[in-house]
CSV table of N, CA and C and ligand atoms in Angstrom, one decimal:
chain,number,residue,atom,x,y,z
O,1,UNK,N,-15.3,5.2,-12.0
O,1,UNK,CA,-14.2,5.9,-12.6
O,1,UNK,C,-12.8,5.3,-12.2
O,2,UNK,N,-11.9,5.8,-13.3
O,2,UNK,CA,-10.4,4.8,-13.3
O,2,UNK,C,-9.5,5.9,-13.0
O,3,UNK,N,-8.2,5.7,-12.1
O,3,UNK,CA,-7.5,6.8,-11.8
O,3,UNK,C,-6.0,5.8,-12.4
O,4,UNK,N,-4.9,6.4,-13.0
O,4,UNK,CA,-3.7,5.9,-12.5
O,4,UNK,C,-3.1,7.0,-11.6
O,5,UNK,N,-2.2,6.4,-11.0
O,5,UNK,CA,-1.5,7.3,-9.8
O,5,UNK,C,-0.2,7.0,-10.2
O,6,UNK,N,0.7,7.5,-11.0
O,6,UNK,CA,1.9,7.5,-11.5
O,6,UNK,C,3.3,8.2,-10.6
O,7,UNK,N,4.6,7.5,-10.9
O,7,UNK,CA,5.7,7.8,-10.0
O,7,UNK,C,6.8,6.8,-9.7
O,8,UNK,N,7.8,7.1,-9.0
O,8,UNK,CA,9.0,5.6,-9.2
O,8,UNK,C,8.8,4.9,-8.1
O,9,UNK,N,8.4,5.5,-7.0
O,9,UNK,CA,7.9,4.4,-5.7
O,9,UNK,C,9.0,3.7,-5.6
O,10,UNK,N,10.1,4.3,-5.3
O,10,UNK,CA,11.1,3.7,-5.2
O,10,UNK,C,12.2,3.7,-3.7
O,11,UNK,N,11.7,3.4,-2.6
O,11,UNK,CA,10.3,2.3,-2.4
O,11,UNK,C,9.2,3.2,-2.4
O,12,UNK,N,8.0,2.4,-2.0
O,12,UNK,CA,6.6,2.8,-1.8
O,12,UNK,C,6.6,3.3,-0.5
O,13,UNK,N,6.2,4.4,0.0
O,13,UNK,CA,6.2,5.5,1.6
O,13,UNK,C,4.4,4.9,1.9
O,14,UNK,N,4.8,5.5,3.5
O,14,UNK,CA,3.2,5.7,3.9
O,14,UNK,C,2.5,7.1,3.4
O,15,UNK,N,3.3,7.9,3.0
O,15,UNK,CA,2.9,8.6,2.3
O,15,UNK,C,2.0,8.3,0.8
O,16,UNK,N,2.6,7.8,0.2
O,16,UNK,CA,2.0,6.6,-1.2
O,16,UNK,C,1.3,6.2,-0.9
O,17,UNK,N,1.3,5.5,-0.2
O,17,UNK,CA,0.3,4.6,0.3
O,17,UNK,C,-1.4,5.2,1.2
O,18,UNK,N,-0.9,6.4,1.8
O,18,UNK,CA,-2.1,7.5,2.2
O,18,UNK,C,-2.7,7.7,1.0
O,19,UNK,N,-2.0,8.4,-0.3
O,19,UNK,CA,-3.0,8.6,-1.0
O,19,UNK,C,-3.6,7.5,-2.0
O,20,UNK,N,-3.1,6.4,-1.8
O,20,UNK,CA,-3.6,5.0,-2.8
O,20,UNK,C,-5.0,4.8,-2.0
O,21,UNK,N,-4.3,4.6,-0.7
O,21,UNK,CA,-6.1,4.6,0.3
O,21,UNK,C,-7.1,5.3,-0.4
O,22,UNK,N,-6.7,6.8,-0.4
O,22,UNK,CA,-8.0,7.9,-0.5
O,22,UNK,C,-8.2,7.5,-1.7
O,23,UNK,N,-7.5,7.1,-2.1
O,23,UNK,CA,-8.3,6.9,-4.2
O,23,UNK,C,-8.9,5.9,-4.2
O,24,UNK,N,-8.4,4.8,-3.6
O,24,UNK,CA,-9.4,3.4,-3.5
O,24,UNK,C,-10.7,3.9,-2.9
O,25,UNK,N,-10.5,4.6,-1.9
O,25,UNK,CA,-11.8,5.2,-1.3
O,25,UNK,C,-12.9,5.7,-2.1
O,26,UNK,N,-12.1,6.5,-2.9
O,26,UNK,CA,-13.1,7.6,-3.5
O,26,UNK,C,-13.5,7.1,-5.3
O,27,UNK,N,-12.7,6.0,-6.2
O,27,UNK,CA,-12.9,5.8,-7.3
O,27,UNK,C,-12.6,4.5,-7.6
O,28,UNK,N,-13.6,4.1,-8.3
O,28,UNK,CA,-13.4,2.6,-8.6
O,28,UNK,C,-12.4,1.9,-8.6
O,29,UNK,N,-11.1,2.2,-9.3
O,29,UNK,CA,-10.0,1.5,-9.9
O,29,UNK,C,-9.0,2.3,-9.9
O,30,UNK,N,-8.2,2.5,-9.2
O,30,UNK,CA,-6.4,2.9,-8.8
O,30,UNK,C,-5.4,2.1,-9.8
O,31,UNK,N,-4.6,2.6,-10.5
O,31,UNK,CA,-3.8,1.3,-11.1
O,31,UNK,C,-2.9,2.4,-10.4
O,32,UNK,N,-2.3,2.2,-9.7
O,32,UNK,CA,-0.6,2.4,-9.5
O,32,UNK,C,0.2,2.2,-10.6
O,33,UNK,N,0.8,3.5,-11.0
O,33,UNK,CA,1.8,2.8,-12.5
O,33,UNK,C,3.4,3.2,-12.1
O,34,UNK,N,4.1,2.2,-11.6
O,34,UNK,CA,5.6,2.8,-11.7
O,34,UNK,C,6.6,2.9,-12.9
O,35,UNK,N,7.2,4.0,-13.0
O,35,UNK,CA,7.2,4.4,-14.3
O,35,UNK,C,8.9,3.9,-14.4
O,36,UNK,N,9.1,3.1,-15.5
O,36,UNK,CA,10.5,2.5,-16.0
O,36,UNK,C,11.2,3.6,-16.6
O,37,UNK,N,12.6,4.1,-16.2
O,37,UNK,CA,13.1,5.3,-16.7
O,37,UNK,C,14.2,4.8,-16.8
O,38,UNK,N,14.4,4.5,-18.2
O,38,UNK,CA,15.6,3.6,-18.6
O,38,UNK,C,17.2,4.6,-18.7
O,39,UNK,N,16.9,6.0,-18.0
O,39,UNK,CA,18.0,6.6,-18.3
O,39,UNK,C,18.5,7.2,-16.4
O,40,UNK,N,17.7,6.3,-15.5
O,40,UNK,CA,18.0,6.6,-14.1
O,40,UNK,C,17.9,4.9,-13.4
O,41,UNK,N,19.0,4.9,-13.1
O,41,UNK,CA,19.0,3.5,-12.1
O,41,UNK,C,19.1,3.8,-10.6
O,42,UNK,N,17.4,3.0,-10.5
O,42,UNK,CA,16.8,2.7,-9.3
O,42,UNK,C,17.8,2.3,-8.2
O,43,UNK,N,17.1,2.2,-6.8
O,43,UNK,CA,17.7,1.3,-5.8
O,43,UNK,C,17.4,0.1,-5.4
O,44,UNK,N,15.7,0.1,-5.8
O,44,UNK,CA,14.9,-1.1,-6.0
O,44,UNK,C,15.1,-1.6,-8.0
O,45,UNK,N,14.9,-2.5,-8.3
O,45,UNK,CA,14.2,-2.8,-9.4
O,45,UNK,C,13.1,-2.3,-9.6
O,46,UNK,N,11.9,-3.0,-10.7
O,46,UNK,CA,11.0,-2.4,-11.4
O,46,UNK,C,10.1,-3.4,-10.6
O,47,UNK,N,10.8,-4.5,-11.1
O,47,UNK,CA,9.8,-6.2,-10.3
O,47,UNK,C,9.8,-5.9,-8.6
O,48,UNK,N,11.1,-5.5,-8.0
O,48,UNK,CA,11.2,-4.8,-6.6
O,48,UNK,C,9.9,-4.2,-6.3
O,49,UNK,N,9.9,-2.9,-7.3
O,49,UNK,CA,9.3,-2.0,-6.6
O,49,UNK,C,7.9,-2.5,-6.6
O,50,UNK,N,7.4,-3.2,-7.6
O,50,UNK,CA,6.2,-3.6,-8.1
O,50,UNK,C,5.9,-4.6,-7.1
O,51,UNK,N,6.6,-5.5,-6.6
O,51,UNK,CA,6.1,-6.5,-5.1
O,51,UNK,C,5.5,-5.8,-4.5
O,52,UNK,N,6.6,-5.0,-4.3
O,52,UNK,CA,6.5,-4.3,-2.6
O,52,UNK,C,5.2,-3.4,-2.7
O,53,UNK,N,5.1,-3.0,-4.0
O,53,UNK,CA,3.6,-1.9,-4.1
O,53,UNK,C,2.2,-3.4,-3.5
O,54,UNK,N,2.1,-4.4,-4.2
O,54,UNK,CA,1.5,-5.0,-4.3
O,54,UNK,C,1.8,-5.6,-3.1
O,55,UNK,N,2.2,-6.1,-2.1
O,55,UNK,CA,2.5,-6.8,-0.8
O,55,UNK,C,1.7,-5.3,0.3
O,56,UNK,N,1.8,-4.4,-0.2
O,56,UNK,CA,1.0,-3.0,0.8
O,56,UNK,C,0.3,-2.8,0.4
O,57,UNK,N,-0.4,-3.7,-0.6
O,57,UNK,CA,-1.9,-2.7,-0.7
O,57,UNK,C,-2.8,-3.9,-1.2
O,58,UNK,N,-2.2,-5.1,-1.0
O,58,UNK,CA,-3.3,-6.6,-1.1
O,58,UNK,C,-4.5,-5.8,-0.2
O,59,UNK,N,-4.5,-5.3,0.6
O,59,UNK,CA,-6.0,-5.3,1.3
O,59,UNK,C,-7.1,-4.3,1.0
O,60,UNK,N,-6.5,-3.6,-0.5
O,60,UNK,CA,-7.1,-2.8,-1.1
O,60,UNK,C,-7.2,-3.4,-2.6
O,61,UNK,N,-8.9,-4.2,-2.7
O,61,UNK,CA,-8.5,-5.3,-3.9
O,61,UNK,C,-9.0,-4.0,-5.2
O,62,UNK,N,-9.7,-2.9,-5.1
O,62,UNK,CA,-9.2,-2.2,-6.1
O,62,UNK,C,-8.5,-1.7,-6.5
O,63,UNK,N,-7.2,-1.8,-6.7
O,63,UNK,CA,-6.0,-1.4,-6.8
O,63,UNK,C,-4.9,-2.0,-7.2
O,64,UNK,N,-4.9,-1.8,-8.5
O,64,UNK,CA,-3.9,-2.6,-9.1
O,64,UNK,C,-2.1,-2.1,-9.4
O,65,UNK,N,-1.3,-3.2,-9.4
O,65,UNK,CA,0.0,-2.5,-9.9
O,65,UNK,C,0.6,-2.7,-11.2
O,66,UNK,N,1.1,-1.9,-11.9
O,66,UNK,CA,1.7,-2.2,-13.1
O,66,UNK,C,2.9,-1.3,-13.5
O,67,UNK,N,4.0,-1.2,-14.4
O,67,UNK,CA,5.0,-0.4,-14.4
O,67,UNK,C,4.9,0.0,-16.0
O,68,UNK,N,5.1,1.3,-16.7
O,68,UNK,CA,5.3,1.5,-17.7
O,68,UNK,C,6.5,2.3,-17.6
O,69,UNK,N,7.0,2.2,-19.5
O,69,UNK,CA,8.0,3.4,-19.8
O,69,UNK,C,7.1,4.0,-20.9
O,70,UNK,N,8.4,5.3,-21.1
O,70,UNK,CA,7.5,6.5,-22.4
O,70,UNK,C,7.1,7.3,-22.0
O,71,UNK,N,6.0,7.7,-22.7
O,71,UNK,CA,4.8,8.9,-22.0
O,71,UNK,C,4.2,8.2,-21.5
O,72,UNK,N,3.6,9.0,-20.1
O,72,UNK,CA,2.4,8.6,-19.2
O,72,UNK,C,1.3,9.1,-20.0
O,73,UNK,N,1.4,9.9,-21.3
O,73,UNK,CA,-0.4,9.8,-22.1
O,73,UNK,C,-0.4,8.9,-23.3
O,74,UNK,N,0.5,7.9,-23.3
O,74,UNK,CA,0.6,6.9,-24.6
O,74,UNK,C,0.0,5.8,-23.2
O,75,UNK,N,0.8,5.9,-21.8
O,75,UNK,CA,0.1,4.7,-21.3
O,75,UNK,C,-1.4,4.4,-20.6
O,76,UNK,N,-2.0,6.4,-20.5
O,76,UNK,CA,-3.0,6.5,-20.5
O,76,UNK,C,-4.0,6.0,-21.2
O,77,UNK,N,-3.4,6.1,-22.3
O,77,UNK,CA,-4.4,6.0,-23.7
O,77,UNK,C,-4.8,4.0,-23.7
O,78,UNK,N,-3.5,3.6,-23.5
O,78,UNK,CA,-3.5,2.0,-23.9
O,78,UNK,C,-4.0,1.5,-22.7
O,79,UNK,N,-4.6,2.2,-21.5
O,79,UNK,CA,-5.6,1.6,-20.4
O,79,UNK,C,-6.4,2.2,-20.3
O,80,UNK,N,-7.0,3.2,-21.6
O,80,UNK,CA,-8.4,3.6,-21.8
O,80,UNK,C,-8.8,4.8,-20.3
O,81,UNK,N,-7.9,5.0,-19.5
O,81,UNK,CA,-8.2,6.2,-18.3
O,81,UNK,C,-7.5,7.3,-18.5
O,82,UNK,N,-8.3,8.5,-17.9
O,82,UNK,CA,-8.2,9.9,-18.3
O,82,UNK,C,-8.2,10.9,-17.7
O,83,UNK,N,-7.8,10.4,-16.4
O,83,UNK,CA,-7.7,10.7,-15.3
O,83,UNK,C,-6.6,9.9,-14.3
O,84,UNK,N,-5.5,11.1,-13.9
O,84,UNK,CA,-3.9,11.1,-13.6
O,84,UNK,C,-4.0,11.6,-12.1
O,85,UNK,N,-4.0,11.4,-11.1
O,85,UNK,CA,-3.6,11.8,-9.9
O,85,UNK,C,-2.3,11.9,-9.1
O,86,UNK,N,-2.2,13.0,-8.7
O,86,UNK,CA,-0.7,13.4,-8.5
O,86,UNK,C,-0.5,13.8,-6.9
O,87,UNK,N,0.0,13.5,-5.8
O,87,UNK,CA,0.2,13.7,-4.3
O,87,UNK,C,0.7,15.1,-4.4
O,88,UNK,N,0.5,16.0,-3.6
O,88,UNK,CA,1.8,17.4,-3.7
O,88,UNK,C,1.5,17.3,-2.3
O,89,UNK,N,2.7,17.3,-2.1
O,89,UNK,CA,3.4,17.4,0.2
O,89,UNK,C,3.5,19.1,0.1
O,90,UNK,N,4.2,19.7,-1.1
O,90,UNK,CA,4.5,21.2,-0.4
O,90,UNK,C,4.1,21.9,-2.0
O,91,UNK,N,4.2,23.2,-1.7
O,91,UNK,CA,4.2,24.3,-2.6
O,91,UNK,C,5.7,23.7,-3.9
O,92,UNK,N,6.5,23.3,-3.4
O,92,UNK,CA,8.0,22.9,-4.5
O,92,UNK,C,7.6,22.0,-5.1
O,93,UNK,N,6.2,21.2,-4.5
O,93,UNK,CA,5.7,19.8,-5.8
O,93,UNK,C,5.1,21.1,-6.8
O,94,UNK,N,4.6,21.5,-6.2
O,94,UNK,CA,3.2,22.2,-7.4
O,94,UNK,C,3.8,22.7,-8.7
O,95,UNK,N,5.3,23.6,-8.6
O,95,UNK,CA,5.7,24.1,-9.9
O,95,UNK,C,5.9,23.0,-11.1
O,96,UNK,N,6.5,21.6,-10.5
O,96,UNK,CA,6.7,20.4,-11.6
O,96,UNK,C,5.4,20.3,-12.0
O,97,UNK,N,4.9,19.9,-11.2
O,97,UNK,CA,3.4,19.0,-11.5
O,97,UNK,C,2.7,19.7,-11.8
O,98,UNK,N,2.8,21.2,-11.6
O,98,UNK,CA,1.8,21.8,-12.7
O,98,UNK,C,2.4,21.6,-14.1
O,99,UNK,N,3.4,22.1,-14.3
O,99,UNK,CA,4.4,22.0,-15.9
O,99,UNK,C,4.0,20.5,-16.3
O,100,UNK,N,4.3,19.8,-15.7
O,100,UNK,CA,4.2,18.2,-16.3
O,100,UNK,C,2.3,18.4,-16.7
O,101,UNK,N,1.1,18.6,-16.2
O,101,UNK,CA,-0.2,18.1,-16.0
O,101,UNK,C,-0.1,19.2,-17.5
O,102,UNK,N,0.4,20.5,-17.2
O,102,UNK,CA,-0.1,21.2,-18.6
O,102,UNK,C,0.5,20.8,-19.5
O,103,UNK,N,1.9,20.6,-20.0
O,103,UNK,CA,2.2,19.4,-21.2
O,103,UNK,C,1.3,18.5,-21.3
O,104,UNK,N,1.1,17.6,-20.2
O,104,UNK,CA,0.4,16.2,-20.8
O,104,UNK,C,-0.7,16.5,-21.4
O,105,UNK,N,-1.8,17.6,-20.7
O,105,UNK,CA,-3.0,17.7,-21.3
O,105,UNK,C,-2.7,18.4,-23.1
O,106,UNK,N,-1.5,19.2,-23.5
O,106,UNK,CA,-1.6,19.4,-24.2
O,106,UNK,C,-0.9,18.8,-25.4
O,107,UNK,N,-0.6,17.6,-25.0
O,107,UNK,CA,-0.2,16.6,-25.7
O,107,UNK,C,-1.8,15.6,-25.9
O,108,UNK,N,-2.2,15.5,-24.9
O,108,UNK,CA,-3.7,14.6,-24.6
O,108,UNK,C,-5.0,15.3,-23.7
O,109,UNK,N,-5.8,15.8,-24.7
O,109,UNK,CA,-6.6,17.1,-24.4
O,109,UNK,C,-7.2,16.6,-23.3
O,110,UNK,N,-8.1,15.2,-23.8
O,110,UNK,CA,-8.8,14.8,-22.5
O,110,UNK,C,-8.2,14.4,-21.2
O,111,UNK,N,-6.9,14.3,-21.1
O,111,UNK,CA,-6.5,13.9,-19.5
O,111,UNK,C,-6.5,14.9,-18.5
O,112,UNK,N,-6.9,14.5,-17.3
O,112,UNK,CA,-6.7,15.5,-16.1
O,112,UNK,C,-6.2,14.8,-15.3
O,113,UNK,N,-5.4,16.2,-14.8
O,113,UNK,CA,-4.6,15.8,-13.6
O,113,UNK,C,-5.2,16.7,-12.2
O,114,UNK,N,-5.3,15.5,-10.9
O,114,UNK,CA,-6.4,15.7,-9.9
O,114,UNK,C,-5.1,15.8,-9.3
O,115,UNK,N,-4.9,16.8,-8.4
O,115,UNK,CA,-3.6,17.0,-7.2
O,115,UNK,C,-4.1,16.6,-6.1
O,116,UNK,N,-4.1,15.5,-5.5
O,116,UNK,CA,-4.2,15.1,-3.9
O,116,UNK,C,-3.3,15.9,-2.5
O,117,UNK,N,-4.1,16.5,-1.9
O,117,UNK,CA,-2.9,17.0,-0.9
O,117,UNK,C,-2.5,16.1,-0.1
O,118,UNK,N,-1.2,16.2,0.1
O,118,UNK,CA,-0.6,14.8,1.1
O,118,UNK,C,-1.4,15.2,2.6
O,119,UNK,N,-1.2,13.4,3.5
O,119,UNK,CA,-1.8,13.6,4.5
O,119,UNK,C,-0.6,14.8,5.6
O,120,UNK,N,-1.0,15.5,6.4
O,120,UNK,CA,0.0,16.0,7.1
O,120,UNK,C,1.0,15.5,7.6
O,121,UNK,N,0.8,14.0,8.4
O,121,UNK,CA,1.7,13.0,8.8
O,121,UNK,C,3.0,13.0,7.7
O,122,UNK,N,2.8,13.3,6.7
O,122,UNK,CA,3.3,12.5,5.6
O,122,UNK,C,4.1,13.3,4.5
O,123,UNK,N,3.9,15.2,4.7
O,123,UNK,CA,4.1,15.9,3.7
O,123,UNK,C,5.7,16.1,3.9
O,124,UNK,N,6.2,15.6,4.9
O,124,UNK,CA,7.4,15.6,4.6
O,124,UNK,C,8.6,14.2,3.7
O,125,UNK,N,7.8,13.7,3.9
O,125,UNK,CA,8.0,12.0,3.4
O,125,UNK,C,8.8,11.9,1.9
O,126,UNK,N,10.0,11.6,1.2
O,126,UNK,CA,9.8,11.0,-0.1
O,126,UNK,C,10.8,9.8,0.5
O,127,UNK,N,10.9,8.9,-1.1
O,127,UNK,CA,11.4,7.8,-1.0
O,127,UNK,C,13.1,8.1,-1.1
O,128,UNK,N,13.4,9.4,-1.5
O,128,UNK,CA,14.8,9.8,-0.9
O,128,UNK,C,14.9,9.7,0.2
O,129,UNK,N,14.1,10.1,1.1
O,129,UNK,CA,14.7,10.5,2.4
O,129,UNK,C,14.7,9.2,3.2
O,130,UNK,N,13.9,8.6,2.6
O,130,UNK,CA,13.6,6.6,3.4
O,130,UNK,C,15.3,6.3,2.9
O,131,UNK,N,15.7,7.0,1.7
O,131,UNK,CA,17.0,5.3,1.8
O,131,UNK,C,17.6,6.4,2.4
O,132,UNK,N,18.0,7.8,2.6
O,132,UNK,CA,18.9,8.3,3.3
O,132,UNK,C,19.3,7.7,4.4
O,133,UNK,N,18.1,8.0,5.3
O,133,UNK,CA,17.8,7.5,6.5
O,133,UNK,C,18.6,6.0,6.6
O,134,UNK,N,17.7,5.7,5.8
O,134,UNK,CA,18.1,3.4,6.4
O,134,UNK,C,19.5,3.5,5.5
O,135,UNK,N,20.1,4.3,4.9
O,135,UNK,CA,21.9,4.0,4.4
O,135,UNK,C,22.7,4.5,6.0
O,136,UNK,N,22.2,5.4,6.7
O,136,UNK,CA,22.7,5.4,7.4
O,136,UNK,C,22.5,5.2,9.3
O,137,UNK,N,21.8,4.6,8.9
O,137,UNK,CA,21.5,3.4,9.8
O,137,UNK,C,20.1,4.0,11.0
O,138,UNK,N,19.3,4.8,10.3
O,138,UNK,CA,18.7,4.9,11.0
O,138,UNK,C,17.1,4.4,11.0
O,139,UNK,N,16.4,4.5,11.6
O,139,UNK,CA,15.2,3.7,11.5
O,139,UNK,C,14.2,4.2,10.6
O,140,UNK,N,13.0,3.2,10.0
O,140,UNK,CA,12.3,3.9,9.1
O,140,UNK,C,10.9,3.2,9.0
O,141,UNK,N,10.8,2.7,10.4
O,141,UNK,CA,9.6,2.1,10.8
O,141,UNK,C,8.5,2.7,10.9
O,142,UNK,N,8.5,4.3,11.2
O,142,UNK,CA,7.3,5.5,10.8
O,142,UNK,C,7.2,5.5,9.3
O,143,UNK,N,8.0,5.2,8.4
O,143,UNK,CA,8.2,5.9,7.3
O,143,UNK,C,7.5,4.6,6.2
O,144,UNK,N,7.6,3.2,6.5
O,144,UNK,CA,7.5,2.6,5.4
O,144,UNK,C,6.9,0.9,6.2
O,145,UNK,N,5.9,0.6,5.1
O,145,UNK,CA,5.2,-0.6,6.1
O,145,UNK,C,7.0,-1.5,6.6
O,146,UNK,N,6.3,-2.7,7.3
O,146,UNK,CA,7.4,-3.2,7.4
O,146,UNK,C,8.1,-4.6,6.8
O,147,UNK,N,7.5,-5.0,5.0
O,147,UNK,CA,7.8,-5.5,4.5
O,147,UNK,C,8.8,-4.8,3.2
O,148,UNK,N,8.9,-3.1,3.7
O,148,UNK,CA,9.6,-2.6,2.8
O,148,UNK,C,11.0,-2.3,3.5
O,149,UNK,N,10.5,-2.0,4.6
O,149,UNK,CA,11.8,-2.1,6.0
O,149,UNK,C,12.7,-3.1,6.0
O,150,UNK,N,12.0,-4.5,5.6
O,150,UNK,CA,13.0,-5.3,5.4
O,150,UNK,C,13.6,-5.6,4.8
O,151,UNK,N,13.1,-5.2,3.3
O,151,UNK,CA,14.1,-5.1,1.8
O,151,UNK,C,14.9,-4.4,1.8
O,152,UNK,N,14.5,-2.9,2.2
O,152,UNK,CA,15.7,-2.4,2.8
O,152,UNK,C,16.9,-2.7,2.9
O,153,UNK,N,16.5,-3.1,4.5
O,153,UNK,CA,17.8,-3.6,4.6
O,153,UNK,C,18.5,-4.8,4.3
O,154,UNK,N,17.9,-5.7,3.5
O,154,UNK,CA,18.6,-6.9,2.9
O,154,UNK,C,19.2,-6.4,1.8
O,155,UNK,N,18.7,-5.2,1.0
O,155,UNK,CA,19.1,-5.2,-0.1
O,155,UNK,C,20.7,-4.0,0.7
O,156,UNK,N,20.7,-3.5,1.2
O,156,UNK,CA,22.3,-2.6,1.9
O,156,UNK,C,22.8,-4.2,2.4
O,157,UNK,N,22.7,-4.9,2.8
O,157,UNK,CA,23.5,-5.8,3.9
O,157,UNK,C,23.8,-7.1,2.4
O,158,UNK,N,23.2,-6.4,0.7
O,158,UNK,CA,23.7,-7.5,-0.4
O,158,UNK,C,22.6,-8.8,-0.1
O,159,UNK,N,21.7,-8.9,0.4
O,159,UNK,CA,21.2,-9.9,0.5
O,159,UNK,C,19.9,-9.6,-1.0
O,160,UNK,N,19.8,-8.7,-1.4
O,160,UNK,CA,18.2,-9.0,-2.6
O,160,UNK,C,18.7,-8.7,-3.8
Z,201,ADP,P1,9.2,10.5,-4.3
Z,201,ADP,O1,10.4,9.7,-4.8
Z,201,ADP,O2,9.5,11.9,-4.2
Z,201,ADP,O3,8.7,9.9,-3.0
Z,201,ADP,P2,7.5,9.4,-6.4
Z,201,ADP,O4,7.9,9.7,-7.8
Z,201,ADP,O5,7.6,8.0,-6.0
Z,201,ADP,O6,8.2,10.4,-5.4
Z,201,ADP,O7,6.0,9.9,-6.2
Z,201,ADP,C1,4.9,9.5,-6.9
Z,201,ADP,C2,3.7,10.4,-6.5
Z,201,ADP,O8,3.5,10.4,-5.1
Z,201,ADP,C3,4.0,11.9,-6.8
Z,201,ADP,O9,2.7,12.5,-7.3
Z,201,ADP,C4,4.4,12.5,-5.5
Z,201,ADP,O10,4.1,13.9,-5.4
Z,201,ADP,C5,3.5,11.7,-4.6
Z,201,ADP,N1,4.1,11.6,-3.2
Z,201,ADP,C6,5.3,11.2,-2.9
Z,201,ADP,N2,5.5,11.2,-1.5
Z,201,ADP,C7,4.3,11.7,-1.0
Z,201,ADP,C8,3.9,11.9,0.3
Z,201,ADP,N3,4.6,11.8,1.3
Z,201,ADP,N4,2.6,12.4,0.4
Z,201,ADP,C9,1.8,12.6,-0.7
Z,201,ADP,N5,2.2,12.4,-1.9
Z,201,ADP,C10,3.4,11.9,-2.1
């Protein structure tokens, strides 16, 4: 079985990355999809984000990365999977992600959306609170491998 795990991963957390593990674990094929939202500018790019997914999870060879825009059930459909997995850290994910999983399905009957509960380590975790943190100069070596640590900060100090 084929899962996408959709979202801006903007960066990618050990949080993301917890549940990319458990899916690699548990189903064939993970595509990570970072989704291009041409009406919100990122802090990473799209090709950014898409390294950095792929640089953290080489050691998981089922697991691919790729980025779409549009609907997540138009990009469902053009990679033939029908099954969407979604992280929830707290009760304030659940009300989106339920609204989003019941649109999609009734836009696209056969998709489901499987809610992963975040690891505990982790339910506090988003990729806001990573650049909060490293904009103001604090560390984020719990929060993010350390090849995203370093983009980080090259990309604040103008260097990416
Ligand atoms: P964020 O910017 O809030 O980190 P994303 O859009 O990149 O969120 O998240 C993609 C998916 O990963 C969503 O399903 C989100 O709920 C989930 N997710 C984000 N952070 C975590 C975490 N710390 N633990 C578990 N799931 C998470």
């Amino acid at each position: 079985m084929k899962v996408i795990y959709p979202g801006s991963f903007d960066p990618v957390t050990y949080g993301h990355l917890d549940i990319i593990k458990r899916c690699a674990d548990k189903f064939d094929e993970v595509i990570v999809a970072v989704l291009h939202n041409n009406n919100k500018n990122g802090f990473f790019s799209i090709d950014e984000r898409l390294e950095l997914l792929r640089k953290s999870t080489e050691d998981m060879p089922n697991v691919k990365v790729d980025s779409f825009s549009g609907l997540l059930i138009d990009y469902a459909k053009l990679k033939k999977v029908d099954i969407v997995v979604k992280g929830l850290r707290a009760v304030s994910d659940f009300e989106y992600e339920l609204q989003m999983a019941l649109a999609n399905r009734k836009l696209y009957n056969s998709l489901e959306t499987l809610f992963m509960v975040s690891n505990s380590k982790y339910s506090f975790l988003s990729s806001s609170i990573v650049k909060e943190v490293v904009l103001n100069g604090g560390d984020v070596s719990c929060f993010v491998p350390d090849i995203v640590k370093d983009s980080l900060r090259k990309k604040i100090e103008g260097g990416l």
